[in-house]
Tab-separated table of C-alpha atoms and ligand atoms in Angstrom:
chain	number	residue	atom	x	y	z
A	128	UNK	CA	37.673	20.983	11.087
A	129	UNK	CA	37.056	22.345	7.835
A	130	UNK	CA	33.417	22.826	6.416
A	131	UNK	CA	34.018	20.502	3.148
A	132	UNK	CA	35.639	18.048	5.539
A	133	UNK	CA	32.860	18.039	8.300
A	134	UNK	CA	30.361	17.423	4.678
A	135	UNK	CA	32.060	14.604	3.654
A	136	UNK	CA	31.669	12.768	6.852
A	137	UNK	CA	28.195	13.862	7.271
A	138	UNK	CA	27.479	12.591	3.787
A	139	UNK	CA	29.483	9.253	4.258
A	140	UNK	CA	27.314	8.397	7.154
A	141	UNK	CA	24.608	9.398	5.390
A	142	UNK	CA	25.919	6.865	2.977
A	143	UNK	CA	26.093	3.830	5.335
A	144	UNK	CA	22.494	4.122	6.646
A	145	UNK	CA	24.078	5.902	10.099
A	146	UNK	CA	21.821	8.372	12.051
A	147	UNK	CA	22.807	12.057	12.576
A	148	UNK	CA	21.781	12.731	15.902
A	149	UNK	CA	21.263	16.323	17.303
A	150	UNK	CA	24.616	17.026	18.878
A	151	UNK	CA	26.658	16.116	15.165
A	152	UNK	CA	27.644	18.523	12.511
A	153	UNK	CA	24.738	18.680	9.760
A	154	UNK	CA	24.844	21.476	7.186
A	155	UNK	CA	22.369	24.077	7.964
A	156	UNK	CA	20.118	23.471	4.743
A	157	UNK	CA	19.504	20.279	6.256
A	158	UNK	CA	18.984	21.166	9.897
A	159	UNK	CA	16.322	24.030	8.581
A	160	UNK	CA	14.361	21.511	5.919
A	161	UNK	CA	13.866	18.978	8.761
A	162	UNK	CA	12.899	21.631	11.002
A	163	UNK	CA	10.002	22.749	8.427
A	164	UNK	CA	8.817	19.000	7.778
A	165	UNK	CA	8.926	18.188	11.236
A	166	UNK	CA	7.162	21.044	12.716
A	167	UNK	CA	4.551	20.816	9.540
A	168	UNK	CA	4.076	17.473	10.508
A	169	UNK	CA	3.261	18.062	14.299
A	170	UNK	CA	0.656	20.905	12.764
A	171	UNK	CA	-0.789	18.460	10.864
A	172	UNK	CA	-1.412	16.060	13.967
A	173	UNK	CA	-3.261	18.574	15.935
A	174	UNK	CA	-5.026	20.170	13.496
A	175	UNK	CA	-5.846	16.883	12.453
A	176	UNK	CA	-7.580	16.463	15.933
A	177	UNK	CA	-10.628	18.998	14.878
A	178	UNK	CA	-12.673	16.665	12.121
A	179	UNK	CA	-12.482	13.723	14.425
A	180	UNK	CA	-13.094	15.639	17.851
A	181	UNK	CA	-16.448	17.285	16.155
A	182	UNK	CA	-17.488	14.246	16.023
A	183	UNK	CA	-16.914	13.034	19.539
A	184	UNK	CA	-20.528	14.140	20.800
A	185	UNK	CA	-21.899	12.162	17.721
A	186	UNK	CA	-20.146	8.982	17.590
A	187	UNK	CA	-22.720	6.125	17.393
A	188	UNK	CA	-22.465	3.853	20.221
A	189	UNK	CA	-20.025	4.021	23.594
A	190	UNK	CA	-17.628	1.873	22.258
A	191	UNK	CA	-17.078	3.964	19.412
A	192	UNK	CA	-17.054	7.050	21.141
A	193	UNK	CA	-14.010	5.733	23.487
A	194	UNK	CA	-12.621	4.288	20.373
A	195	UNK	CA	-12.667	7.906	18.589
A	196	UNK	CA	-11.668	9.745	22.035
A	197	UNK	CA	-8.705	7.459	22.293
A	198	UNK	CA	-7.248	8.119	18.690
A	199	UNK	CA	-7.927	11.852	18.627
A	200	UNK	CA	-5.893	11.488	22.299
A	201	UNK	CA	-3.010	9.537	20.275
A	202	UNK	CA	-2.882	12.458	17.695
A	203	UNK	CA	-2.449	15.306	19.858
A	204	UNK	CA	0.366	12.919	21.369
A	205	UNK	CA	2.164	12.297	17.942
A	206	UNK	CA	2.158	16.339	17.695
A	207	UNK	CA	4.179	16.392	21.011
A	208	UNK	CA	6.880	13.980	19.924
A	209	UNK	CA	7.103	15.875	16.755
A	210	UNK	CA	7.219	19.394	18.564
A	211	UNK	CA	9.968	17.905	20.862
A	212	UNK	CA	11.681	16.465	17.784
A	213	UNK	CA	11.737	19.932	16.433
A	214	UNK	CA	13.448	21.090	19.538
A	215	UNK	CA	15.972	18.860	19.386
A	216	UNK	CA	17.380	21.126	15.958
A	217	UNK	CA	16.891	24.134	18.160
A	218	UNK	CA	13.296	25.204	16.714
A	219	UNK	CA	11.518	26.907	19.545
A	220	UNK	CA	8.016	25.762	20.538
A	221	UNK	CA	6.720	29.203	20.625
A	222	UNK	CA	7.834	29.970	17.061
A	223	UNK	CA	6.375	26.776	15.681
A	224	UNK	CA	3.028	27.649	17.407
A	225	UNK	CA	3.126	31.074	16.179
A	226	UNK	CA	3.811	30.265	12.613
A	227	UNK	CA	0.636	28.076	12.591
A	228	UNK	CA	-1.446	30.048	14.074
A	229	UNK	CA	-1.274	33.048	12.076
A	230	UNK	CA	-1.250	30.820	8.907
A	231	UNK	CA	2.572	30.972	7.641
A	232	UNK	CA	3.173	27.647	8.158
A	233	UNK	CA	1.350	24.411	6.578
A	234	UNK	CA	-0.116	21.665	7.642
A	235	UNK	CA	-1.799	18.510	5.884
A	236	UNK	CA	-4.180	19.668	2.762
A	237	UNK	CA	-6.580	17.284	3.913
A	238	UNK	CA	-7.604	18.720	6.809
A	239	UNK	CA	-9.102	21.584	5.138
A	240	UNK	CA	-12.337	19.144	3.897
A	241	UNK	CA	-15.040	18.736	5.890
A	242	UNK	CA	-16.464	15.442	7.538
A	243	UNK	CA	-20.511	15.563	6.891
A	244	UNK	CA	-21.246	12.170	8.279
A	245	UNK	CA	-20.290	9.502	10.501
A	246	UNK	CA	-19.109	7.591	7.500
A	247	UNK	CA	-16.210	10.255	6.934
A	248	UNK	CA	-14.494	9.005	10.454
A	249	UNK	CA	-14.325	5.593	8.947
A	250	UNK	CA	-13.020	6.933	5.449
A	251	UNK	CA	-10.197	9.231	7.855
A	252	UNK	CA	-9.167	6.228	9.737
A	253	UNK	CA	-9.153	3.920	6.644
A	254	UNK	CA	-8.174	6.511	4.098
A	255	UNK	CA	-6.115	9.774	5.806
A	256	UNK	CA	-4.138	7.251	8.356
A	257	UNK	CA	-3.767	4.824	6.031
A	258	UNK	CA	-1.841	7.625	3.644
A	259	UNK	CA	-0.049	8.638	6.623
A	260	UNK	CA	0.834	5.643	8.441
A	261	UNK	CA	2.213	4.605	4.311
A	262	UNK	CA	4.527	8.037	4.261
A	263	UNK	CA	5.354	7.023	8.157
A	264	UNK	CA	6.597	3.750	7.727
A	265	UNK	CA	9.052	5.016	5.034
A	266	UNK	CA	10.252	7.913	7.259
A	267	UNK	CA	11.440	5.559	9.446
A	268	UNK	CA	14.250	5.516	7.551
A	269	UNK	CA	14.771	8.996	7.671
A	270	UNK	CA	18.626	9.517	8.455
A	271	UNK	CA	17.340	11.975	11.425
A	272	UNK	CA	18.189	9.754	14.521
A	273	UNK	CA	14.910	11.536	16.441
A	274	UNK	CA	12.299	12.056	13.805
A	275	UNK	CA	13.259	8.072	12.908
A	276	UNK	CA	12.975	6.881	16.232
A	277	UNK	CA	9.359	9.396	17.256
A	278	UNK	CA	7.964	7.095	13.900
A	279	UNK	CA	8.039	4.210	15.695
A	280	UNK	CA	5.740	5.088	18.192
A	281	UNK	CA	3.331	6.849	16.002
A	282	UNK	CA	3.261	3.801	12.840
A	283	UNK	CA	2.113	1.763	15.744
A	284	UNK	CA	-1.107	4.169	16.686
A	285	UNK	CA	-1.476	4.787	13.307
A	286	UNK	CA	-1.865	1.097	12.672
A	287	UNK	CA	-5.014	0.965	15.189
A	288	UNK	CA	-6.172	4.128	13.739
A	289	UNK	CA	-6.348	2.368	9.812
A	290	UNK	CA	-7.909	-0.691	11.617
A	291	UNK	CA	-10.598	0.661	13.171
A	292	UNK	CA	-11.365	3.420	10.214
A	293	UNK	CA	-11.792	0.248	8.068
A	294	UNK	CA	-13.742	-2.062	10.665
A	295	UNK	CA	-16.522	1.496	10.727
A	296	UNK	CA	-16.892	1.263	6.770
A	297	UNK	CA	-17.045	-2.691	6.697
A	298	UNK	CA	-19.798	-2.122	9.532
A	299	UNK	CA	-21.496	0.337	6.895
A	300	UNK	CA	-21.052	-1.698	3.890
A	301	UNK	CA	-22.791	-4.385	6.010
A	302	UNK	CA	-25.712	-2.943	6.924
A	303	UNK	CA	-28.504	-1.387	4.803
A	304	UNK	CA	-28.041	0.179	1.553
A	305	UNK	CA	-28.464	3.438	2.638
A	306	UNK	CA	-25.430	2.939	4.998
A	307	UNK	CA	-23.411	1.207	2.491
A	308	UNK	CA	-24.085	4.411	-0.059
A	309	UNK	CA	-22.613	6.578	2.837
A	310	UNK	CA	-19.440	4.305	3.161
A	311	UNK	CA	-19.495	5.013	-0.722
A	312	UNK	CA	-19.959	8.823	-0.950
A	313	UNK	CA	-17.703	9.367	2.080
A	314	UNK	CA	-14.814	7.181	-0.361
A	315	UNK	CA	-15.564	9.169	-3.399
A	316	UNK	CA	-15.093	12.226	-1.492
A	317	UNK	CA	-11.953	11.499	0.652
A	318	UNK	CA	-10.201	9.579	-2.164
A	319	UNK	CA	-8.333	12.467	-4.028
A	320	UNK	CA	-7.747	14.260	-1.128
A	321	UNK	CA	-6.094	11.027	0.935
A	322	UNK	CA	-3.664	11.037	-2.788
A	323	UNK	CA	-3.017	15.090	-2.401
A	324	UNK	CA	-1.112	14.121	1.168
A	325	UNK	CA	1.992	12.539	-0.495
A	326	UNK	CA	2.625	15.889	-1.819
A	327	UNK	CA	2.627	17.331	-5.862
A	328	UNK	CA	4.057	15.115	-8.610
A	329	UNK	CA	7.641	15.058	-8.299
A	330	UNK	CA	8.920	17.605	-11.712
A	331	UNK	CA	6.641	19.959	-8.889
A	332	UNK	CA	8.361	18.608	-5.604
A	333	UNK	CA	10.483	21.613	-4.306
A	334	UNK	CA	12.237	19.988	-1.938
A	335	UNK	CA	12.370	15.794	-2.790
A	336	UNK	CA	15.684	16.001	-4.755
A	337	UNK	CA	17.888	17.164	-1.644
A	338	UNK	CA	16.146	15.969	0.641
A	339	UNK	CA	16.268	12.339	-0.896
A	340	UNK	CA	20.597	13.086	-1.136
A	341	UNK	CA	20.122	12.897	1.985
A	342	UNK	CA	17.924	10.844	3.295
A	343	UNK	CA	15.782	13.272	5.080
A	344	UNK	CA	13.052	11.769	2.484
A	345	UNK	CA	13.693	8.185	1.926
A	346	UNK	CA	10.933	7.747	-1.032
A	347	UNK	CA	9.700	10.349	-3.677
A	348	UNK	CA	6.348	11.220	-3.545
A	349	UNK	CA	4.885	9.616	-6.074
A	350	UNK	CA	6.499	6.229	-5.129
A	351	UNK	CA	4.656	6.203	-1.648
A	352	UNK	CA	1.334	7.612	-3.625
A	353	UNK	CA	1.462	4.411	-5.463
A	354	UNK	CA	2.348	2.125	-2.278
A	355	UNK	CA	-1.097	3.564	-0.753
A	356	UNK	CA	-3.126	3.067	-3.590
A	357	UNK	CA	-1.614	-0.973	-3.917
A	358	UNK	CA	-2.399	-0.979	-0.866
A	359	UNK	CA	-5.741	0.136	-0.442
A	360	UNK	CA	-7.749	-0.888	-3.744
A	361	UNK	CA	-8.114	-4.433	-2.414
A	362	UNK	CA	-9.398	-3.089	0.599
A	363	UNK	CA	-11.785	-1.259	-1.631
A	364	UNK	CA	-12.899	-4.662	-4.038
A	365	UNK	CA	-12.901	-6.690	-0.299
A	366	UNK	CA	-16.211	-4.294	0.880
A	367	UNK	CA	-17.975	-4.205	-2.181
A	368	UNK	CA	-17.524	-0.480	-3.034
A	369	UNK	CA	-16.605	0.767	-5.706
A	370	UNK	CA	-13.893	2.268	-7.475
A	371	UNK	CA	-13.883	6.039	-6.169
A	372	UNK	CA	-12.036	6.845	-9.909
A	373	UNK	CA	-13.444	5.756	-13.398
A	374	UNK	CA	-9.798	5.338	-14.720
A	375	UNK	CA	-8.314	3.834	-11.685
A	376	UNK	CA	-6.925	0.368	-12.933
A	377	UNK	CA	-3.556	-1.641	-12.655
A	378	UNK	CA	-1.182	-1.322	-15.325
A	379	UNK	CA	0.761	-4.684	-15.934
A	380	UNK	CA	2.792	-2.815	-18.445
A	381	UNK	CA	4.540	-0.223	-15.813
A	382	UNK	CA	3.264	-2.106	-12.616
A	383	UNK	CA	1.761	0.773	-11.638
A	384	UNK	CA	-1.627	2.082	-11.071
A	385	UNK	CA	-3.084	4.395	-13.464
A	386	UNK	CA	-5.430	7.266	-12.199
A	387	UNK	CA	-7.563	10.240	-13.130
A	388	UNK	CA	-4.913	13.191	-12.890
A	389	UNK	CA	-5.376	14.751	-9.608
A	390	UNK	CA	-6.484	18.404	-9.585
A	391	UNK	CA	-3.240	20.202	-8.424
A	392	UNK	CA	-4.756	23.129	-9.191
A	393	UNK	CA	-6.941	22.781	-6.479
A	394	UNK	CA	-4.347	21.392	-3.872
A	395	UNK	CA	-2.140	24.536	-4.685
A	396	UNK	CA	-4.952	26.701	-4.004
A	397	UNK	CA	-6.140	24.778	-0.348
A	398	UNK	CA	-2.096	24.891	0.785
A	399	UNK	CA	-2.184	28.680	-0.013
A	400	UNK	CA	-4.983	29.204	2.387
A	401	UNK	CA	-7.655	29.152	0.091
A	402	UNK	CA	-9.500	25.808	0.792
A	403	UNK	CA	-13.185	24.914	2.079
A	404	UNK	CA	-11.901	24.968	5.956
A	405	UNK	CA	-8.461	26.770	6.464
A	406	UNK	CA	-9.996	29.498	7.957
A	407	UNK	CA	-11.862	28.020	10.185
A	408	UNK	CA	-9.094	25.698	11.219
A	409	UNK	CA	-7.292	28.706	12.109
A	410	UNK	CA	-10.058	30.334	14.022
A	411	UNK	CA	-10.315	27.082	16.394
A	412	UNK	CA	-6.821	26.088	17.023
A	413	UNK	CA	-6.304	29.968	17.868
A	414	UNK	CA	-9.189	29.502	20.494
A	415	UNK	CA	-8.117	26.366	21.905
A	416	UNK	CA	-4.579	27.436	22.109
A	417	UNK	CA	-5.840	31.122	24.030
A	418	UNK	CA	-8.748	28.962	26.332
A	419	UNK	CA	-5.930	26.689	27.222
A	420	UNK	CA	-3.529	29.272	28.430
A	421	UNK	CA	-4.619	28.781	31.856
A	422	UNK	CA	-3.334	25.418	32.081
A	423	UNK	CA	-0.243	25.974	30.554
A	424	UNK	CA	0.217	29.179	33.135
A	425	UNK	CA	-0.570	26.056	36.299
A	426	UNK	CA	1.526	23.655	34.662
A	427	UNK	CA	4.452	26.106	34.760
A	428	UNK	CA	3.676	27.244	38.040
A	429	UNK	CA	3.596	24.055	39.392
A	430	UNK	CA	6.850	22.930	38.293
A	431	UNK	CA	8.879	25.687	39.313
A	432	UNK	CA	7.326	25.230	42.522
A	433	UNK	CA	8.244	21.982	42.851
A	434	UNK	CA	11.880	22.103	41.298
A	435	UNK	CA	12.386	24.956	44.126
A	436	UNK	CA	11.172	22.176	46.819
A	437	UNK	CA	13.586	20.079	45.577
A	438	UNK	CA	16.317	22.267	45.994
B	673	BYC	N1	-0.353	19.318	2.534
B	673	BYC	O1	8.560	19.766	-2.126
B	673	BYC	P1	7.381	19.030	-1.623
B	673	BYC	C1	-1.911	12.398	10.265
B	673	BYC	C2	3.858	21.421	0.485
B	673	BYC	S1	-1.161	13.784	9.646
B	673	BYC	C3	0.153	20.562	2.712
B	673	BYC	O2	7.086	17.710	-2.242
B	673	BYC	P2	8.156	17.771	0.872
B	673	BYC	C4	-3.184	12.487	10.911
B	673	BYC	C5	5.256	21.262	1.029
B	673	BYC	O3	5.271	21.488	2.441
B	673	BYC	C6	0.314	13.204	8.957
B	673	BYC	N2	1.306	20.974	2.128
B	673	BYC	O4	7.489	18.897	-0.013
B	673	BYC	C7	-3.388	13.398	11.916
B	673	BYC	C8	6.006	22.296	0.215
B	673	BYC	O5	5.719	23.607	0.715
B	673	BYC	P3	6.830	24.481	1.573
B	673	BYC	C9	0.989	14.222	8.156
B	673	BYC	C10	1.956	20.086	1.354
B	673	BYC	O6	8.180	18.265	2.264
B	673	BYC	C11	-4.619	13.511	12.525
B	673	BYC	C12	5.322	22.206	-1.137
B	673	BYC	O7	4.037	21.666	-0.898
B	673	BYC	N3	2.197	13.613	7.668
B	673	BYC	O8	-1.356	11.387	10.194
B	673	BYC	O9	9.441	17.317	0.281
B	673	BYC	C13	-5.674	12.669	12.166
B	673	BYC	C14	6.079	21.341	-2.130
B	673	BYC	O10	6.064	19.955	-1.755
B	673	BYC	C15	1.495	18.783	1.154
B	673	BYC	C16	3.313	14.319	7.372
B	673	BYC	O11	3.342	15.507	7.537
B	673	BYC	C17	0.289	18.400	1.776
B	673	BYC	N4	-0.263	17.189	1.604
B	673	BYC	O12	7.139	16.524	0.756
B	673	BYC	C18	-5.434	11.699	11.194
B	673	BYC	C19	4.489	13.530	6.904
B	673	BYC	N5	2.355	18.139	0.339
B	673	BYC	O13	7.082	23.719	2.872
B	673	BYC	C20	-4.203	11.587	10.588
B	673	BYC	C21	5.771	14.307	6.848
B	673	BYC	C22	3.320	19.019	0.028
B	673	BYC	O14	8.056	24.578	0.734
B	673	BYC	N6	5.911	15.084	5.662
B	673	BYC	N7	3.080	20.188	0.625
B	673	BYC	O15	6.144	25.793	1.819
B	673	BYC	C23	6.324	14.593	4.469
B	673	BYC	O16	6.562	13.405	4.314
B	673	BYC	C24	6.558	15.578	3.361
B	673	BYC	O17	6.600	16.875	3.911
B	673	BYC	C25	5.486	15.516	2.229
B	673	BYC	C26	5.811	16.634	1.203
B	673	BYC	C27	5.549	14.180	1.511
B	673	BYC	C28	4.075	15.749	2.779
C-alpha cells in the first residue's frame, strides 16, 4: 500500500479513538516522538527513586518507612513498564540506558531539587505525584495501545502515592507549629517546581501541536497545569497552609487560575543540565547501574541456563 494511503488510515483511526498497536503502520515521526516521551518518562521514574530512597534510613516511624520503601518499589516498577513500552517501538534498552546516563536524554525537572526534610516526602507524594498522576490520567488516552494500557497500572500507584504524601503533611499541619511551618516551607519550595512538570507554556511547547494531531498528547500543557492546580488549592485551604504564591487566585472571568509567572528561565536552564542536582543524579544512577551489574550478569545466566534445561 501506498504511504499517503497507509496515513489516512492511521489518521482515521486516530480519528475514532482506535489504538495503534505495535505491529500497525504508524509514520515514523510518530513512532520516534513516543519513543522519546516514553523512554523520558521511564527516566523520570527511576531517577525519581533517589529523593525518596535518601530518605529511607530517616523515615520517622516503621510504618512510614514500609510505606516509603513500598512506593519507591512501585516507581522503579512504573520505569519497567515504560522501558518495555519503549521496546515495543523497537527502542533498545541499552540505548535508553545509555542516553541517560551520560546526560543526553531528560528526565523530570523536578528531580533536580533537593528534599532537606522529612516534610519534602509529604510535599513529593502530595505535590510531584499529584502533578504526575494529573498528566497520567490524561495519557490514558494516549492513542498508543501500550503506553495507554502501562497508565493504568501506574494512575493506580500513583493514587496511593498522592494519598499518603497528603496524609504526612496533614500529620504535620497537625502537630506543633514548628511542624506545621515545615509542611509550609516544604509547599513553598516544591510548588513551582510540581507546575514546571507539565512542561513550558504552550507558544514554547516543541512538540504539543503534532503530537496532540495525533493523540500521542491528549491535553496541552497548560490545560493539565491548570487541572493540578484546581485540584490541589483546596487541598491547600483544607490544612490550613497557605497559599505557596501571592497572586495565586481563581479567576471567575476565564475560569482559570491566575499565578505568579513561572521562572522558565530557570526550568530551561535545570533541563539543560544546569540545575541544583543533575549532576549528582547522574553520578548515582551511573553507580547503581555499574554496582548492579552483577545481578544483571546472574539473572542472565540463570535464564539461559534454565531455557537450555528446558530444551
Ligand atoms: N522536565 O514540547 P514540550 C513521577 C522538555 S515522574 C524535563 O512541551 P512534550 C514520579 C521536553 O522533553 C512522571 N523536560 O514536550 C517518579 C522537550 O525537550 P526534548 C513523569 C521537560 O513532550 C518518581 C522540551 O522540554 N511524567 O511520576 O510535548 C517519584 C519542550 O517541551 C519537562 C512524565 O514523564 C519537564 N518537566 O511535553 C515520584 C509524563 N517538560 O524532548 C513521581 C510523560 C518538558 O525535545 N511526559 N520538557 O529535548 C509528558 O507528558 C510530556 O513529555 C510533557 C512535556 C508534558 C512532560
Amino acid at each position: 500500500m501506498d504511504v499517503n494511503k497507509e496515513l489516512e488510515i492511521f489518521e482515521e483511526k486516530i480519528q475514532k479513538g482506535e489504538k495503534i498497536e505495535p505491529k500497525d503502520w504508524m509514520p515514523e515521526e510518530y513512532r520516534k516522538n513516543l519513543i522519546r516521551m516514553i523512554s523520558q518518562h521511564a527516566h523520570s521514574e527511576i531517577v525519581g527513586m533517589l529523593p525518596e530512597g535518601n530518605w529511607i534510613t530517616r523515615a520517622p516511624s516503621l510504618r512510614r518507612k514500609l510505606i516509603l520503601i513500598a512506593k519507591v518499589q512501585d516507581e522503579g516498577g512504573h520505569g519497567l513498564y515504560l522501558y518495555n513500552t519503549a521496546e515495543t517501538l523497537g527502542a533498545r534498552r541499552e540505548d535508553m540506558i545509555e542516553a541517560l546516563h551520560t546526560g543526553k536524554a531528560k528526565y523530570a525537572s523536578i528531580f533536580n531539587y533537593p528534599s532537606l526534610t522529612w516534610a519534602d516526602m509529604g510535599a513529593i507524594g502530595w505535590l510531584v505525584d499529584g502533578a504526575a498522576m494529573t498528566n497520567q490520567v490524561s495519557l490514558m488516552r494516549t492513542s498508543y495501545g501500550p503506553y495507554s494500557r502501562s497508565m493504568v497500572r501506574i494512575c493506580k500507584e500513583e493514587a496511593f502515592h498522592n494519598r499518603q504524601g497528603y496524609e504526612i503533611i496533614a500529620t504535620l499541619c497537625n502537630g506543633t507549629e514548628e511542624q506545621k511551618q515545615m509542611a509550609q516551607d516544604a509547599l513553598d519550595r516544591w510548588w513551582e517546581p510540581a507546575l514546571m512538570m507539565f512542561g513550558p507554556e504552550d507558544k514554547d511547547s516543541t512538540h504539543s501541536a503534532q503530537s496532540l494531531k495525533w493523540k500521542i498528547k491528549v491535553e496541552g500543557n497548560e490545560e493539565l497545569r491548570q487541572r493540578f492546580i484546581a485540584m490541589t488549592v483546596p487541598q491547600i485551604e483544607a490544612r490550613g497552609l497557605r497559599l505557596p504564591d501571592p497572586n495565586l487566585k481563581y479567576n471567575p472571568e476565564t475560569k482559570k487560575y491566575d499565578y505568579s509567572r513561572i521562572n522558565w528561565e530557570e526550568f530551561f536552564n535545570v533541563i539543560k543540565g544546569n540545575g541544583f542536582l543533575n549532576r549528582e543524579r547522574l553520578r548515582d544512577r551511573n553507580k547503581a547501574h555499574n554496582e548492579g551489574l552483577w545481578v544483571r550478569e546472574a539473572a542472565e545466566a540463570y535464564s539461559k541456563k534454565h531455557s537450555s534445561n528446558n530444551k
